[in-house]
Amino acid sequence: MTISSGSEPGIIRSVPMRLEFLNGDWKKAREALAREGIGIIFQSVASVEPHTATIHVSRDDGEAAAKALAAAGVSWERPTPYY
């Protein structure tokens, strides 16, 4: 996990990965990341449509996480806000 220093103390920098929740991708993603030893910093599931989940991993693990999700057949995208 990367915690910035200097002008932004206490800010946790992460790679957010948005994926589908209802089709089981969230569970598959968690299992794939655990197999690779990649920790999840934070995760959330939207209670409104489109019912997506967002998993945050450290910046150092971002590329490895993307490869692990691809190997598990999980598609993801960078989050965009919705209201």
C-alpha atoms as a PDB file:
ATOM      1  CA  MET A   1       0.000   0.000   0.000  1.00  0.00           C
ATOM      2  CA  THR A   2       1.315   3.429  -0.874  1.00  0.00           C
ATOM      3  CA  ILE A   3       0.655   6.204   1.607  1.00  0.00           C
ATOM      4  CA  SER A   4       1.744   9.552   0.279  1.00  0.00           C
ATOM      5  CA  SER A   5       3.934  11.893   2.208  1.00  0.00           C
ATOM      6  CA  GLY A   6       4.584  15.575   2.095  1.00  0.00           C
ATOM      7  CA  SER A   7       1.623  17.743   1.169  1.00  0.00           C
ATOM      8  CA  GLU A   8      -0.941  14.914   1.397  1.00  0.00           C
ATOM      9  CA  PRO A   9      -0.329  13.022   4.630  1.00  0.00           C
ATOM     10  CA  GLY A  10      -2.617  10.074   5.216  1.00  0.00           C
ATOM     11  CA  ILE A  11      -3.856   9.783   1.617  1.00  0.00           C
ATOM     12  CA  ILE A  12      -4.017   6.174   0.449  1.00  0.00           C
ATOM     13  CA  ARG A  13      -3.348   5.857  -3.271  1.00  0.00           C
ATOM     14  CA  SER A  14      -5.048   2.896  -4.901  1.00  0.00           C
ATOM     15  CA  VAL A  15      -6.157   1.424  -8.214  1.00  0.00           C
ATOM     16  CA  PRO A  16      -9.965   1.188  -8.295  1.00  0.00           C
ATOM     17  CA  MET A  17     -11.418  -1.629 -10.390  1.00  0.00           C
ATOM     18  CA  ARG A  18     -15.140  -1.652 -11.140  1.00  0.00           C
ATOM     19  CA  LEU A  19     -16.730  -4.966 -12.034  1.00  0.00           C
ATOM     20  CA  GLU A  20     -20.097  -6.666 -12.205  1.00  0.00           C
ATOM     21  CA  PHE A  21     -21.604  -7.904  -8.971  1.00  0.00           C
ATOM     22  CA  LEU A  22     -24.751  -9.797  -9.944  1.00  0.00           C
ATOM     23  CA  ASN A  23     -23.048 -12.160 -12.421  1.00  0.00           C
ATOM     24  CA  GLY A  24     -20.529 -13.445  -9.859  1.00  0.00           C
ATOM     25  CA  ASP A  25     -17.501 -11.478 -11.090  1.00  0.00           C
ATOM     26  CA  TRP A  26     -17.046  -9.860  -7.665  1.00  0.00           C
ATOM     27  CA  LYS A  27     -16.634 -13.238  -5.978  1.00  0.00           C
ATOM     28  CA  LYS A  28     -14.351 -14.541  -8.754  1.00  0.00           C
ATOM     29  CA  ALA A  29     -12.230 -11.375  -8.513  1.00  0.00           C
ATOM     30  CA  ARG A  30     -11.795 -11.699  -4.755  1.00  0.00           C
ATOM     31  CA  GLU A  31     -10.769 -15.350  -5.143  1.00  0.00           C
ATOM     32  CA  ALA A  32      -8.330 -14.551  -7.982  1.00  0.00           C
ATOM     33  CA  LEU A  33      -6.671 -11.752  -6.024  1.00  0.00           C
ATOM     34  CA  ALA A  34      -6.389 -13.948  -2.926  1.00  0.00           C
ATOM     35  CA  ARG A  35      -4.716 -16.720  -4.969  1.00  0.00           C
ATOM     36  CA  GLU A  36      -2.088 -14.219  -6.143  1.00  0.00           C
ATOM     37  CA  GLY A  37      -1.576 -12.778  -2.653  1.00  0.00           C
ATOM     38  CA  ILE A  38      -2.895  -9.362  -3.691  1.00  0.00           C
ATOM     39  CA  GLY A  39      -4.571  -7.517  -0.837  1.00  0.00           C
ATOM     40  CA  ILE A  40      -7.756  -5.523  -1.195  1.00  0.00           C
ATOM     41  CA  ILE A  41      -7.522  -2.096   0.444  1.00  0.00           C
ATOM     42  CA  PHE A  42     -11.226  -1.285   0.179  1.00  0.00           C
ATOM     43  CA  GLN A  43     -14.270  -2.704  -1.557  1.00  0.00           C
ATOM     44  CA  SER A  44     -17.835  -1.566  -2.037  1.00  0.00           C
ATOM     45  CA  VAL A  45     -20.994  -2.770  -3.736  1.00  0.00           C
ATOM     46  CA  ALA A  46     -23.583  -0.370  -5.156  1.00  0.00           C
ATOM     47  CA  SER A  47     -27.090  -0.912  -3.812  1.00  0.00           C
ATOM     48  CA  VAL A  48     -28.610   0.842  -6.833  1.00  0.00           C
ATOM     49  CA  GLU A  49     -28.408  -0.052 -10.502  1.00  0.00           C
ATOM     50  CA  PRO A  50     -26.129  -0.922 -12.201  1.00  0.00           C
ATOM     51  CA  HIS A  51     -25.203  -2.970  -9.053  1.00  0.00           C
ATOM     52  CA  THR A  52     -21.473  -2.880  -9.628  1.00  0.00           C
ATOM     53  CA  ALA A  53     -18.696  -3.614  -7.182  1.00  0.00           C
ATOM     54  CA  THR A  54     -15.485  -1.639  -6.827  1.00  0.00           C
ATOM     55  CA  ILE A  55     -12.309  -3.193  -5.491  1.00  0.00           C
ATOM     56  CA  HIS A  56      -9.291  -1.033  -4.622  1.00  0.00           C
ATOM     57  CA  VAL A  57      -5.789  -2.511  -4.678  1.00  0.00           C
ATOM     58  CA  SER A  58      -2.485  -0.780  -4.036  1.00  0.00           C
ATOM     59  CA  ARG A  59      -0.785   0.962  -6.936  1.00  0.00           C
ATOM     60  CA  ASP A  60       2.116  -1.450  -6.645  1.00  0.00           C
ATOM     61  CA  ASP A  61      -0.277  -4.368  -7.230  1.00  0.00           C
ATOM     62  CA  GLY A  62      -2.348  -2.745  -9.994  1.00  0.00           C
ATOM     63  CA  GLU A  63      -0.796  -4.520 -12.983  1.00  0.00           C
ATOM     64  CA  ALA A  64      -0.654  -7.884 -11.230  1.00  0.00           C
ATOM     65  CA  ALA A  65      -4.298  -7.494 -10.203  1.00  0.00           C
ATOM     66  CA  ALA A  66      -5.342  -6.727 -13.776  1.00  0.00           C
ATOM     67  CA  LYS A  67      -3.526  -9.854 -14.997  1.00  0.00           C
ATOM     68  CA  ALA A  68      -5.087 -11.984 -12.246  1.00  0.00           C
ATOM     69  CA  LEU A  69      -8.577 -10.771 -13.134  1.00  0.00           C
ATOM     70  CA  ALA A  70      -7.985 -11.394 -16.840  1.00  0.00           C
ATOM     71  CA  ALA A  71      -6.769 -14.926 -16.102  1.00  0.00           C
ATOM     72  CA  ALA A  72      -9.924 -15.535 -14.042  1.00  0.00           C
ATOM     73  CA  GLY A  73     -12.138 -14.289 -16.879  1.00  0.00           C
ATOM     74  CA  VAL A  74     -13.284 -11.208 -14.968  1.00  0.00           C
ATOM     75  CA  SER A  75     -13.750  -8.027 -16.976  1.00  0.00           C
ATOM     76  CA  TRP A  76     -13.333  -4.702 -15.204  1.00  0.00           C
ATOM     77  CA  GLU A  77     -13.126  -1.007 -15.973  1.00  0.00           C
ATOM     78  CA  ARG A  78     -12.030   2.207 -14.352  1.00  0.00           C
ATOM     79  CA  PRO A  79     -14.896   3.605 -12.283  1.00  0.00           C
ATOM     80  CA  THR A  80     -16.918   6.588 -13.390  1.00  0.00           C
ATOM     81  CA  PRO A  81     -19.234   8.334 -10.940  1.00  0.00           C
ATOM     82  CA  TYR A  82     -22.951   7.749 -11.160  1.00  0.00           C
ATOM     83  CA  TYR A  83     -25.756   9.275  -9.160  1.00  0.00           C
END
